[in-house]
Amino acid sequence: MFNISRVFIGLILAWAGFAITPAAQAQTPVRIVSGFPPGGGVDAVARLLADQLTKQSGRVHIVENKSGAGGIIAVQSMLTAPADGSVLLLAPDSNIVIYPHTVSTPGFDALKDLAPISQIVRYDLALTVRGSDERIKNFKDLITLVKASPNAGNFASPSAGSLQHFYGLSVGQAAGVNLLHVAYRGVGPAITDTMAGVVTALVTPVGPVLQHAQSGGLRILATSGNERGAKTRDVPTLKELGYPQLVAHGWFGLFAPSRTPPDVLEKINAAVALAAKDREFRAKLDALDMEPSWTPASEFKAEVDAQNSNWAKLVRQSGFRADR
C-alpha cells in the first residue's frame, strides 16, 4: 500500500542532506560522549564529527551529553563503556592531560583507561591586553611593564585549572616574570574585565578575542602556534619572538575505552581522516575558529603522553589544587 507518511519522511531526510543507509539503520548508533552541555564548543564539534562519521562509515553516530564536573563525568563513564567502538569520547586536552594532576583522586588514569584515536581539532591561544592600554603595544612592552611594576603582573583565563591558566604561567616562566593568574567563570567575563582594565592581560583561544581585536577593544600581542594563523597574519607568534618552548595548541581529541581492539581503533581513525578532508566539515570548523587535525593513533598517543608529562611538571610547580 502506498504510504504517504514514509514518502514525506523520505523527502524531508533527503532535503536535510541525510544519507542513512539500510545497513546503518540496522545497527545500534555509535554514541560520541561529550562532557559539556549543548551549545558549547565541545558539543558543537561533537555534532559536526558525528555527522561526518555517519557519512564516512555508513553507521549512525549520535552525541550523548554527560555534562558535569567540567567534563570529568564523561571521561569517567568510559571506564565502564563497552570496548567495541560503540561508545567514544570527545574531550578537550585539559580533561586528559591537566585535570588528573590537579586533584588527589581523579577517578581515572587517562594513560591507562583511554585509547587515543585521533586529535579532531586544534586551535591557537592568544595573549591579549586592553586595546587602549598605551603602555603595552607588544609583548616586550608587557614584560618590561611587569618587571617595573610587579603589581601589573596578572592575567585572566576562563577558568582555574584550564589549559589557558597553565599556559599563562608558562609564559611568565619563559619571560622571567611572575604572572598571577586570575580565574573567571567563562571567557565572556574575562574579556569584559580585560577591556575594562581590571586585569592586565588575558589568555584565551584566539577565536573569542578576534572580533574585539578587530574593533580595537583588545590587542593581541602574540599567539601560541608554530606559525601565524590564517586570521592573525599581523600578529607574531611567541616562537617568532624568541620563545620556541611556548609553542602550544589547544585540542579536542577522540578516545575509546582502553580495551578496544586495535583494528576497531584503526577503522575509526580512517573515518576521521576522511572527515578531516571534507570541505563542509572544514568550513564549519573554520566558522568556530578551529581547524581539523587528524593524526595517526600512534602519534596522538605519543602527544598525549608527552603533554601529560609536561603539564604535570608545571601543575606541581604552581602548587595549584582543584580539590582544596
PDB file of C-alpha atoms in Angstrom:
ATOM      1  CA  MET A   1       0.000   0.000   0.000  1.00  0.00           C
ATOM      2  CA  PHE A   2       1.176   3.493  -0.800  1.00  0.00           C
ATOM      3  CA  ASN A   3       2.263   5.130   2.465  1.00  0.00           C
ATOM      4  CA  ILE A   4       2.356   8.926   2.215  1.00  0.00           C
ATOM      5  CA  SER A   5       3.973   9.249   5.654  1.00  0.00           C
ATOM      6  CA  ARG A   6       7.020   7.240   4.572  1.00  0.00           C
ATOM      7  CA  VAL A   7       7.312   9.240   1.367  1.00  0.00           C
ATOM      8  CA  PHE A   8       7.080  12.507   3.305  1.00  0.00           C
ATOM      9  CA  ILE A   9       9.731  11.427   5.788  1.00  0.00           C
ATOM     10  CA  GLY A  10      11.994  10.305   2.972  1.00  0.00           C
ATOM     11  CA  LEU A  11      11.672  13.657   1.248  1.00  0.00           C
ATOM     12  CA  ILE A  12      12.441  15.514   4.463  1.00  0.00           C
ATOM     13  CA  LEU A  13      15.578  13.422   5.084  1.00  0.00           C
ATOM     14  CA  ALA A  14      16.760  13.902   1.525  1.00  0.00           C
ATOM     15  CA  TRP A  15      16.167  17.659   1.745  1.00  0.00           C
ATOM     16  CA  ALA A  16      18.132  17.839   5.006  1.00  0.00           C
ATOM     17  CA  GLY A  17      21.109  16.129   3.416  1.00  0.00           C
ATOM     18  CA  PHE A  18      20.988  12.905   5.418  1.00  0.00           C
ATOM     19  CA  ALA A  19      22.357   9.748   3.807  1.00  0.00           C
ATOM     20  CA  ILE A  20      21.330   6.918   6.142  1.00  0.00           C
ATOM     21  CA  THR A  21      21.718   3.528   4.523  1.00  0.00           C
ATOM     22  CA  PRO A  22      19.671   0.438   5.446  1.00  0.00           C
ATOM     23  CA  ALA A  23      22.842  -1.097   6.859  1.00  0.00           C
ATOM     24  CA  ALA A  24      23.347   1.910   9.117  1.00  0.00           C
ATOM     25  CA  GLN A  25      19.738   1.784  10.277  1.00  0.00           C
ATOM     26  CA  ALA A  26      20.140  -1.879  11.209  1.00  0.00           C
ATOM     27  CA  GLN A  27      22.992  -1.172  13.621  1.00  0.00           C
ATOM     28  CA  THR A  28      22.907   0.418  17.032  1.00  0.00           C
ATOM     29  CA  PRO A  29      24.118   4.038  16.728  1.00  0.00           C
ATOM     30  CA  VAL A  30      27.609   4.854  17.910  1.00  0.00           C
ATOM     31  CA  ARG A  31      27.492   7.266  20.831  1.00  0.00           C
ATOM     32  CA  ILE A  32      30.004  10.113  20.988  1.00  0.00           C
ATOM     33  CA  VAL A  33      30.040  11.219  24.610  1.00  0.00           C
ATOM     34  CA  SER A  34      30.559  14.923  25.322  1.00  0.00           C
ATOM     35  CA  GLY A  35      31.193  16.117  28.847  1.00  0.00           C
ATOM     36  CA  PHE A  36      29.668  19.519  28.187  1.00  0.00           C
ATOM     37  CA  PRO A  37      26.115  20.775  27.607  1.00  0.00           C
ATOM     38  CA  PRO A  38      24.660  21.608  24.191  1.00  0.00           C
ATOM     39  CA  GLY A  39      25.667  24.963  22.779  1.00  0.00           C
ATOM     40  CA  GLY A  40      29.333  24.958  23.770  1.00  0.00           C
ATOM     41  CA  GLY A  41      32.428  24.375  21.673  1.00  0.00           C
ATOM     42  CA  VAL A  42      32.961  20.715  22.562  1.00  0.00           C
ATOM     43  CA  ASP A  43      29.327  19.897  21.866  1.00  0.00           C
ATOM     44  CA  ALA A  44      29.397  21.761  18.536  1.00  0.00           C
ATOM     45  CA  VAL A  45      32.466  19.847  17.371  1.00  0.00           C
ATOM     46  CA  ALA A  46      30.991  16.553  18.614  1.00  0.00           C
ATOM     47  CA  ARG A  47      27.880  17.084  16.487  1.00  0.00           C
ATOM     48  CA  LEU A  48      29.869  18.007  13.397  1.00  0.00           C
ATOM     49  CA  LEU A  49      32.027  14.926  13.944  1.00  0.00           C
ATOM     50  CA  ALA A  50      29.001  12.678  14.450  1.00  0.00           C
ATOM     51  CA  ASP A  51      27.553  13.825  11.118  1.00  0.00           C
ATOM     52  CA  GLN A  52      30.865  13.204   9.378  1.00  0.00           C
ATOM     53  CA  LEU A  53      31.467   9.762  10.872  1.00  0.00           C
ATOM     54  CA  THR A  54      27.934   8.751   9.909  1.00  0.00           C
ATOM     55  CA  LYS A  55      28.733   9.885   6.379  1.00  0.00           C
ATOM     56  CA  GLN A  56      32.164   8.271   6.217  1.00  0.00           C
ATOM     57  CA  SER A  57      31.412   4.968   7.970  1.00  0.00           C
ATOM     58  CA  GLY A  58      27.800   4.348   6.984  1.00  0.00           C
ATOM     59  CA  ARG A  59      26.888   3.796  10.636  1.00  0.00           C
ATOM     60  CA  VAL A  60      24.794   6.334  12.522  1.00  0.00           C
ATOM     61  CA  HIS A  61      26.676   8.353  15.145  1.00  0.00           C
ATOM     62  CA  ILE A  62      24.898  10.438  17.779  1.00  0.00           C
ATOM     63  CA  VAL A  63      26.049  12.767  20.548  1.00  0.00           C
ATOM     64  CA  GLU A  64      25.341  11.971  24.186  1.00  0.00           C
ATOM     65  CA  ASN A  65      25.856  14.856  26.603  1.00  0.00           C
ATOM     66  CA  LYS A  66      27.076  13.778  30.033  1.00  0.00           C
ATOM     67  CA  SER A  67      27.885  17.182  31.431  1.00  0.00           C
ATOM     68  CA  GLY A  68      29.146  17.852  34.920  1.00  0.00           C
ATOM     69  CA  ALA A  69      32.370  18.391  36.854  1.00  0.00           C
ATOM     70  CA  GLY A  70      33.914  20.268  33.943  1.00  0.00           C
ATOM     71  CA  GLY A  71      33.738  17.275  31.625  1.00  0.00           C
ATOM     72  CA  ILE A  72      35.141  14.717  34.046  1.00  0.00           C
ATOM     73  CA  ILE A  73      31.911  12.724  34.476  1.00  0.00           C
ATOM     74  CA  ALA A  74      32.038  11.919  30.770  1.00  0.00           C
ATOM     75  CA  VAL A  75      35.656  10.770  30.989  1.00  0.00           C
ATOM     76  CA  GLN A  76      34.920   8.555  33.984  1.00  0.00           C
ATOM     77  CA  SER A  77      31.983   6.988  32.154  1.00  0.00           C
ATOM     78  CA  MET A  78      34.401   5.431  29.684  1.00  0.00           C
ATOM     79  CA  LEU A  79      35.738   3.100  32.374  1.00  0.00           C
ATOM     80  CA  THR A  80      32.560   1.018  32.135  1.00  0.00           C
ATOM     81  CA  ALA A  81      31.694   1.640  28.475  1.00  0.00           C
ATOM     82  CA  PRO A  82      31.776  -1.309  26.043  1.00  0.00           C
ATOM     83  CA  ALA A  83      35.148  -1.633  24.329  1.00  0.00           C
ATOM     84  CA  ASP A  84      33.812  -2.337  20.860  1.00  0.00           C
ATOM     85  CA  GLY A  85      33.778   1.065  19.195  1.00  0.00           C
ATOM     86  CA  SER A  86      30.129   1.726  20.032  1.00  0.00           C
ATOM     87  CA  VAL A  87      30.923   4.402  22.634  1.00  0.00           C
ATOM     88  CA  LEU A  88      33.533   7.092  22.034  1.00  0.00           C
ATOM     89  CA  LEU A  89      34.611  10.177  23.959  1.00  0.00           C
ATOM     90  CA  LEU A  90      35.329  13.638  22.590  1.00  0.00           C
ATOM     91  CA  ALA A  91      37.288  15.541  25.220  1.00  0.00           C
ATOM     92  CA  PRO A  92      39.387  18.704  25.446  1.00  0.00           C
ATOM     93  CA  ASP A  93      43.048  18.493  26.349  1.00  0.00           C
ATOM     94  CA  SER A  94      42.543  19.892  29.850  1.00  0.00           C
ATOM     95  CA  ASN A  95      40.362  16.914  30.856  1.00  0.00           C
ATOM     96  CA  ILE A  96      43.008  14.441  29.756  1.00  0.00           C
ATOM     97  CA  VAL A  97      46.461  15.921  30.411  1.00  0.00           C
ATOM     98  CA  ILE A  98      45.871  18.626  33.052  1.00  0.00           C
ATOM     99  CA  TYR A  99      42.949  17.775  35.338  1.00  0.00           C
ATOM    100  CA  PRO A 100      44.411  14.474  36.652  1.00  0.00           C
ATOM    101  CA  HIS A 101      47.339  16.434  38.126  1.00  0.00           C
ATOM    102  CA  THR A 102      45.172  18.990  39.919  1.00  0.00           C
ATOM    103  CA  VAL A 103      43.302  16.587  42.228  1.00  0.00           C
ATOM    104  CA  SER A 104      44.256  13.805  44.611  1.00  0.00           C
ATOM    105  CA  THR A 105      41.863  11.225  43.156  1.00  0.00           C
ATOM    106  CA  PRO A 106      40.837  11.976  39.563  1.00  0.00           C
ATOM    107  CA  GLY A 107      38.874   8.732  39.267  1.00  0.00           C
ATOM    108  CA  PHE A 108      40.661   7.622  36.108  1.00  0.00           C
ATOM    109  CA  ASP A 109      44.114   7.196  34.616  1.00  0.00           C
ATOM    110  CA  ALA A 110      43.995   8.770  31.166  1.00  0.00           C
ATOM    111  CA  LEU A 111      47.108   6.937  30.005  1.00  0.00           C
ATOM    112  CA  LYS A 112      45.774   3.526  31.024  1.00  0.00           C
ATOM    113  CA  ASP A 113      41.998   3.804  30.800  1.00  0.00           C
ATOM    114  CA  LEU A 114      41.669   5.534  27.423  1.00  0.00           C
ATOM    115  CA  ALA A 115      42.802   4.591  23.925  1.00  0.00           C
ATOM    116  CA  PRO A 116      43.649   7.709  21.882  1.00  0.00           C
ATOM    117  CA  ILE A 117      42.152   7.527  18.381  1.00  0.00           C
ATOM    118  CA  SER A 118      42.911  10.913  16.825  1.00  0.00           C
ATOM    119  CA  GLN A 119      43.128  14.575  17.510  1.00  0.00           C
ATOM    120  CA  ILE A 120      39.991  16.107  15.966  1.00  0.00           C
ATOM    121  CA  VAL A 121      40.522  19.868  16.094  1.00  0.00           C
ATOM    122  CA  ARG A 122      43.175  22.250  17.265  1.00  0.00           C
ATOM    123  CA  TYR A 123      43.361  25.975  17.933  1.00  0.00           C
ATOM    124  CA  ASP A 124      45.960  28.535  18.908  1.00  0.00           C
ATOM    125  CA  LEU A 125      45.936  30.538  22.124  1.00  0.00           C
ATOM    126  CA  ALA A 126      46.170  34.325  22.220  1.00  0.00           C
ATOM    127  CA  LEU A 127      47.894  36.594  24.729  1.00  0.00           C
ATOM    128  CA  THR A 128      45.802  39.756  24.771  1.00  0.00           C
ATOM    129  CA  VAL A 129      45.653  43.145  26.517  1.00  0.00           C
ATOM    130  CA  ARG A 130      43.253  46.084  26.552  1.00  0.00           C
ATOM    131  CA  GLY A 131      43.330  47.856  23.209  1.00  0.00           C
ATOM    132  CA  SER A 132      43.524  51.308  24.739  1.00  0.00           C
ATOM    133  CA  ASP A 133      46.415  50.490  27.074  1.00  0.00           C
ATOM    134  CA  GLU A 134      49.137  52.731  25.637  1.00  0.00           C
ATOM    135  CA  ARG A 135      51.747  51.160  27.894  1.00  0.00           C
ATOM    136  CA  ILE A 136      51.580  47.823  26.088  1.00  0.00           C
ATOM    137  CA  LYS A 137      51.965  47.843  22.319  1.00  0.00           C
ATOM    138  CA  ASN A 138      53.729  44.490  22.078  1.00  0.00           C
ATOM    139  CA  PHE A 139      54.908  41.507  24.115  1.00  0.00           C
ATOM    140  CA  LYS A 140      58.197  43.189  25.046  1.00  0.00           C
ATOM    141  CA  ASP A 141      56.263  46.127  26.483  1.00  0.00           C
ATOM    142  CA  LEU A 142      54.224  43.758  28.654  1.00  0.00           C
ATOM    143  CA  ILE A 143      57.299  42.115  30.130  1.00  0.00           C
ATOM    144  CA  THR A 144      59.002  45.479  30.664  1.00  0.00           C
ATOM    145  CA  LEU A 145      55.919  46.772  32.479  1.00  0.00           C
ATOM    146  CA  VAL A 146      55.678  43.731  34.739  1.00  0.00           C
ATOM    147  CA  LYS A 147      59.355  43.920  35.648  1.00  0.00           C
ATOM    148  CA  ALA A 148      58.991  47.601  36.549  1.00  0.00           C
ATOM    149  CA  SER A 149      55.592  47.244  38.241  1.00  0.00           C
ATOM    150  CA  PRO A 150      55.113  43.722  39.641  1.00  0.00           C
ATOM    151  CA  ASN A 151      51.528  44.549  40.649  1.00  0.00           C
ATOM    152  CA  ALA A 152      50.689  44.701  36.940  1.00  0.00           C
ATOM    153  CA  GLY A 153      51.809  41.102  36.530  1.00  0.00           C
ATOM    154  CA  ASN A 154      48.453  39.400  36.280  1.00  0.00           C
ATOM    155  CA  PHE A 155      46.434  37.664  33.614  1.00  0.00           C
ATOM    156  CA  ALA A 156      42.908  36.322  33.289  1.00  0.00           C
ATOM    157  CA  SER A 157      41.743  32.976  31.929  1.00  0.00           C
ATOM    158  CA  PRO A 158      38.251  31.492  31.501  1.00  0.00           C
ATOM    159  CA  SER A 159      38.689  29.030  34.368  1.00  0.00           C
ATOM    160  CA  ALA A 160      41.048  27.728  37.012  1.00  0.00           C
ATOM    161  CA  GLY A 161      42.832  24.525  36.067  1.00  0.00           C
ATOM    162  CA  SER A 162      42.426  25.122  32.345  1.00  0.00           C
ATOM    163  CA  LEU A 163      44.976  24.972  29.564  1.00  0.00           C
ATOM    164  CA  GLN A 164      44.891  28.777  29.402  1.00  0.00           C
ATOM    165  CA  HIS A 165      45.615  29.009  33.139  1.00  0.00           C
ATOM    166  CA  PHE A 166      48.788  26.978  32.941  1.00  0.00           C
ATOM    167  CA  TYR A 167      49.853  28.329  29.573  1.00  0.00           C
ATOM    168  CA  GLY A 168      49.800  31.842  31.063  1.00  0.00           C
ATOM    169  CA  LEU A 169      52.014  30.662  33.902  1.00  0.00           C
ATOM    170  CA  SER A 170      54.423  29.110  31.398  1.00  0.00           C
ATOM    171  CA  VAL A 171      54.615  32.428  29.516  1.00  0.00           C
ATOM    172  CA  GLY A 172      55.665  34.158  32.713  1.00  0.00           C
ATOM    173  CA  GLN A 173      58.273  31.497  33.453  1.00  0.00           C
ATOM    174  CA  ALA A 174      59.757  31.718  29.964  1.00  0.00           C
ATOM    175  CA  ALA A 175      59.948  35.517  30.122  1.00  0.00           C
ATOM    176  CA  GLY A 176      61.403  35.570  33.630  1.00  0.00           C
ATOM    177  CA  VAL A 177      58.493  37.347  35.342  1.00  0.00           C
ATOM    178  CA  ASN A 178      55.803  36.338  37.794  1.00  0.00           C
ATOM    179  CA  LEU A 179      52.313  36.410  36.294  1.00  0.00           C
ATOM    180  CA  LEU A 180      49.498  35.987  38.796  1.00  0.00           C
ATOM    181  CA  HIS A 181      46.535  34.021  37.494  1.00  0.00           C
ATOM    182  CA  VAL A 182      43.035  35.474  37.893  1.00  0.00           C
ATOM    183  CA  ALA A 183      40.371  32.837  37.236  1.00  0.00           C
ATOM    184  CA  TYR A 184      36.991  33.687  35.728  1.00  0.00           C
ATOM    185  CA  ARG A 185      33.856  31.655  35.110  1.00  0.00           C
ATOM    186  CA  GLY A 186      33.858  31.734  31.350  1.00  0.00           C
ATOM    187  CA  VAL A 187      35.580  33.634  28.595  1.00  0.00           C
ATOM    188  CA  GLY A 188      32.970  36.421  28.411  1.00  0.00           C
ATOM    189  CA  PRO A 189      33.569  37.878  31.904  1.00  0.00           C
ATOM    190  CA  ALA A 190      37.348  37.531  31.417  1.00  0.00           C
ATOM    191  CA  ILE A 191      37.195  39.545  28.193  1.00  0.00           C
ATOM    192  CA  THR A 192      34.951  42.186  29.798  1.00  0.00           C
ATOM    193  CA  ASP A 193      37.338  42.771  32.697  1.00  0.00           C
ATOM    194  CA  THR A 194      40.385  42.851  30.426  1.00  0.00           C
ATOM    195  CA  MET A 195      38.757  45.518  28.274  1.00  0.00           C
ATOM    196  CA  ALA A 196      37.882  47.449  31.429  1.00  0.00           C
ATOM    197  CA  GLY A 197      41.456  47.307  32.728  1.00  0.00           C
ATOM    198  CA  VAL A 198      40.617  45.206  35.789  1.00  0.00           C
ATOM    199  CA  VAL A 199      43.325  42.739  34.733  1.00  0.00           C
ATOM    200  CA  THR A 200      46.411  43.447  32.661  1.00  0.00           C
ATOM    201  CA  ALA A 201      46.357  40.542  30.254  1.00  0.00           C
ATOM    202  CA  LEU A 202      44.234  37.651  29.083  1.00  0.00           C
ATOM    203  CA  VAL A 203      44.935  34.148  27.763  1.00  0.00           C
ATOM    204  CA  THR A 204      42.166  32.526  25.696  1.00  0.00           C
ATOM    205  CA  PRO A 205      41.740  30.670  22.439  1.00  0.00           C
ATOM    206  CA  VAL A 206      42.181  33.051  19.510  1.00  0.00           C
ATOM    207  CA  GLY A 207      38.566  32.798  18.345  1.00  0.00           C
ATOM    208  CA  PRO A 208      36.748  34.603  21.185  1.00  0.00           C
ATOM    209  CA  VAL A 209      39.006  37.689  21.033  1.00  0.00           C
ATOM    210  CA  LEU A 210      39.217  38.188  17.261  1.00  0.00           C
ATOM    211  CA  GLN A 211      36.207  40.477  16.926  1.00  0.00           C
ATOM    212  CA  HIS A 212      37.283  42.587  19.892  1.00  0.00           C
ATOM    213  CA  ALA A 213      40.792  42.898  18.466  1.00  0.00           C
ATOM    214  CA  GLN A 214      39.416  43.996  15.105  1.00  0.00           C
ATOM    215  CA  SER A 215      37.254  46.659  16.772  1.00  0.00           C
ATOM    216  CA  GLY A 216      40.135  47.929  18.904  1.00  0.00           C
ATOM    217  CA  GLY A 217      38.764  46.824  22.262  1.00  0.00           C
ATOM    218  CA  LEU A 218      41.597  44.324  22.689  1.00  0.00           C
ATOM    219  CA  ARG A 219      45.111  43.985  21.329  1.00  0.00           C
ATOM    220  CA  ILE A 220      46.527  40.532  20.614  1.00  0.00           C
ATOM    221  CA  LEU A 221      50.222  40.634  21.490  1.00  0.00           C
ATOM    222  CA  ALA A 222      51.139  37.129  20.333  1.00  0.00           C
ATOM    223  CA  THR A 223      49.743  33.701  19.577  1.00  0.00           C
ATOM    224  CA  SER A 224      50.932  30.259  20.617  1.00  0.00           C
ATOM    225  CA  GLY A 225      51.175  28.470  17.278  1.00  0.00           C
ATOM    226  CA  ASN A 226      54.160  27.217  15.368  1.00  0.00           C
ATOM    227  CA  GLU A 227      53.316  29.772  12.674  1.00  0.00           C
ATOM    228  CA  ARG A 228      50.937  32.694  12.279  1.00  0.00           C
ATOM    229  CA  GLY A 229      47.285  31.789  11.988  1.00  0.00           C
ATOM    230  CA  ALA A 230      45.179  32.450   8.918  1.00  0.00           C
ATOM    231  CA  LYS A 231      43.128  35.039  10.833  1.00  0.00           C
ATOM    232  CA  THR A 232      46.070  36.576  12.718  1.00  0.00           C
ATOM    233  CA  ARG A 233      48.565  37.250   9.939  1.00  0.00           C
ATOM    234  CA  ASP A 234      49.575  40.567  11.518  1.00  0.00           C
ATOM    235  CA  VAL A 235      50.215  39.049  14.955  1.00  0.00           C
ATOM    236  CA  PRO A 236      53.580  37.422  15.766  1.00  0.00           C
ATOM    237  CA  THR A 237      53.865  34.046  17.405  1.00  0.00           C
ATOM    238  CA  LEU A 238      55.748  33.694  20.658  1.00  0.00           C
ATOM    239  CA  LYS A 239      58.083  31.402  18.752  1.00  0.00           C
ATOM    240  CA  GLU A 240      58.956  34.302  16.439  1.00  0.00           C
ATOM    241  CA  LEU A 241      59.631  36.458  19.478  1.00  0.00           C
ATOM    242  CA  GLY A 242      62.277  34.051  20.732  1.00  0.00           C
ATOM    243  CA  TYR A 243      60.261  31.577  22.803  1.00  0.00           C
ATOM    244  CA  PRO A 244      60.092  28.301  20.857  1.00  0.00           C
ATOM    245  CA  GLN A 245      59.309  26.462  24.095  1.00  0.00           C
ATOM    246  CA  LEU A 246      55.948  28.239  24.175  1.00  0.00           C
ATOM    247  CA  VAL A 247      54.587  26.657  21.005  1.00  0.00           C
ATOM    248  CA  ALA A 248      51.298  25.080  22.041  1.00  0.00           C
ATOM    249  CA  HIS A 249      47.839  24.295  20.738  1.00  0.00           C
ATOM    250  CA  GLY A 250      44.566  23.594  22.397  1.00  0.00           C
ATOM    251  CA  TRP A 251      42.835  20.477  21.062  1.00  0.00           C
ATOM    252  CA  PHE A 252      39.834  18.211  21.271  1.00  0.00           C
ATOM    253  CA  GLY A 253      40.582  14.517  20.903  1.00  0.00           C
ATOM    254  CA  LEU A 254      38.632  11.327  20.241  1.00  0.00           C
ATOM    255  CA  PHE A 255      39.114   8.396  22.619  1.00  0.00           C
ATOM    256  CA  ALA A 256      37.764   4.897  23.205  1.00  0.00           C
ATOM    257  CA  PRO A 257      37.973   2.585  26.224  1.00  0.00           C
ATOM    258  CA  SER A 258      41.488   1.193  26.522  1.00  0.00           C
ATOM    259  CA  ARG A 259      40.356  -2.398  25.881  1.00  0.00           C
ATOM    260  CA  THR A 260      39.075  -1.580  22.386  1.00  0.00           C
ATOM    261  CA  PRO A 261      40.701  -3.866  19.751  1.00  0.00           C
ATOM    262  CA  PRO A 262      43.362  -2.184  17.562  1.00  0.00           C
ATOM    263  CA  ASP A 263      41.543  -2.991  14.320  1.00  0.00           C
ATOM    264  CA  VAL A 264      38.432  -1.174  15.580  1.00  0.00           C
ATOM    265  CA  LEU A 265      40.520   1.864  16.509  1.00  0.00           C
ATOM    266  CA  GLU A 266      42.143   1.839  13.072  1.00  0.00           C
ATOM    267  CA  LYS A 267      38.768   1.853  11.303  1.00  0.00           C
ATOM    268  CA  ILE A 268      37.565   4.809  13.354  1.00  0.00           C
ATOM    269  CA  ASN A 269      40.828   6.650  12.748  1.00  0.00           C
ATOM    270  CA  ALA A 270      40.472   6.082   8.991  1.00  0.00           C
ATOM    271  CA  ALA A 271      36.958   7.568   9.070  1.00  0.00           C
ATOM    272  CA  VAL A 272      38.277  10.609  10.963  1.00  0.00           C
ATOM    273  CA  ALA A 273      40.987  11.046   8.326  1.00  0.00           C
ATOM    274  CA  LEU A 274      38.329  11.217   5.610  1.00  0.00           C
ATOM    275  CA  ALA A 275      36.274  13.640   7.657  1.00  0.00           C
ATOM    276  CA  ALA A 276      39.255  15.966   8.076  1.00  0.00           C
ATOM    277  CA  LYS A 277      39.436  16.334   4.285  1.00  0.00           C
ATOM    278  CA  ASP A 278      35.744  17.122   3.859  1.00  0.00           C
ATOM    279  CA  ARG A 279      35.254  20.711   2.671  1.00  0.00           C
ATOM    280  CA  GLU A 280      31.984  21.223   4.505  1.00  0.00           C
ATOM    281  CA  PHE A 281      33.461  19.919   7.767  1.00  0.00           C
ATOM    282  CA  ARG A 282      36.486  22.180   7.394  1.00  0.00           C
ATOM    283  CA  ALA A 283      34.330  25.222   6.621  1.00  0.00           C
ATOM    284  CA  LYS A 284      32.122  24.665   9.656  1.00  0.00           C
ATOM    285  CA  LEU A 285      35.156  24.280  11.914  1.00  0.00           C
ATOM    286  CA  ASP A 286      36.638  27.452  10.459  1.00  0.00           C
ATOM    287  CA  ALA A 287      33.466  29.280  11.486  1.00  0.00           C
ATOM    288  CA  LEU A 288      34.253  28.091  15.040  1.00  0.00           C
ATOM    289  CA  ASP A 289      37.852  29.363  14.637  1.00  0.00           C
ATOM    290  CA  MET A 290      39.205  25.834  14.776  1.00  0.00           C
ATOM    291  CA  GLU A 291      40.968  23.636  12.250  1.00  0.00           C
ATOM    292  CA  PRO A 292      40.686  19.893  11.651  1.00  0.00           C
ATOM    293  CA  SER A 293      43.637  17.981  12.980  1.00  0.00           C
ATOM    294  CA  TRP A 294      43.641  14.303  12.089  1.00  0.00           C
ATOM    295  CA  THR A 295      46.590  12.339  13.456  1.00  0.00           C
ATOM    296  CA  PRO A 296      47.502   8.644  13.322  1.00  0.00           C
ATOM    297  CA  ALA A 297      46.571   6.983  16.605  1.00  0.00           C
ATOM    298  CA  SER A 298      50.211   6.279  17.475  1.00  0.00           C
ATOM    299  CA  GLU A 299      51.172   9.943  17.008  1.00  0.00           C
ATOM    300  CA  PHE A 300      48.227  11.136  19.041  1.00  0.00           C
ATOM    301  CA  LYS A 301      49.111   8.742  21.861  1.00  0.00           C
ATOM    302  CA  ALA A 302      52.706   9.992  21.849  1.00  0.00           C
ATOM    303  CA  GLU A 303      51.477  13.593  22.022  1.00  0.00           C
ATOM    304  CA  VAL A 304      49.092  12.820  24.887  1.00  0.00           C
ATOM    305  CA  ASP A 305      51.900  11.090  26.796  1.00  0.00           C
ATOM    306  CA  ALA A 306      54.308  13.992  26.240  1.00  0.00           C
ATOM    307  CA  GLN A 307      51.789  16.674  27.184  1.00  0.00           C
ATOM    308  CA  ASN A 308      50.739  14.726  30.250  1.00  0.00           C
ATOM    309  CA  SER A 309      54.335  14.782  31.464  1.00  0.00           C
ATOM    310  CA  ASN A 310      54.907  18.451  30.605  1.00  0.00           C
ATOM    311  CA  TRP A 311      51.753  19.797  32.232  1.00  0.00           C
ATOM    312  CA  ALA A 312      52.203  17.579  35.293  1.00  0.00           C
ATOM    313  CA  LYS A 313      55.503  19.335  35.994  1.00  0.00           C
ATOM    314  CA  LEU A 314      54.038  22.817  35.637  1.00  0.00           C
ATOM    315  CA  VAL A 315      50.989  21.996  37.778  1.00  0.00           C
ATOM    316  CA  ARG A 316      53.280  20.732  40.545  1.00  0.00           C
ATOM    317  CA  GLN A 317      55.424  23.859  40.339  1.00  0.00           C
ATOM    318  CA  SER A 318      52.375  26.120  40.544  1.00  0.00           C
ATOM    319  CA  GLY A 319      51.059  24.451  43.686  1.00  0.00           C
ATOM    320  CA  PHE A 320      47.524  24.627  42.273  1.00  0.00           C
ATOM    321  CA  ARG A 321      44.999  22.083  43.577  1.00  0.00           C
ATOM    322  CA  ALA A 322      41.412  21.966  42.379  1.00  0.00           C
ATOM    323  CA  ASP A 323      40.268  19.899  45.377  1.00  0.00           C
ATOM    324  CA  ARG A 324      41.360  22.310  48.078  1.00  0.00           C
TER     325      ARG A 324
END
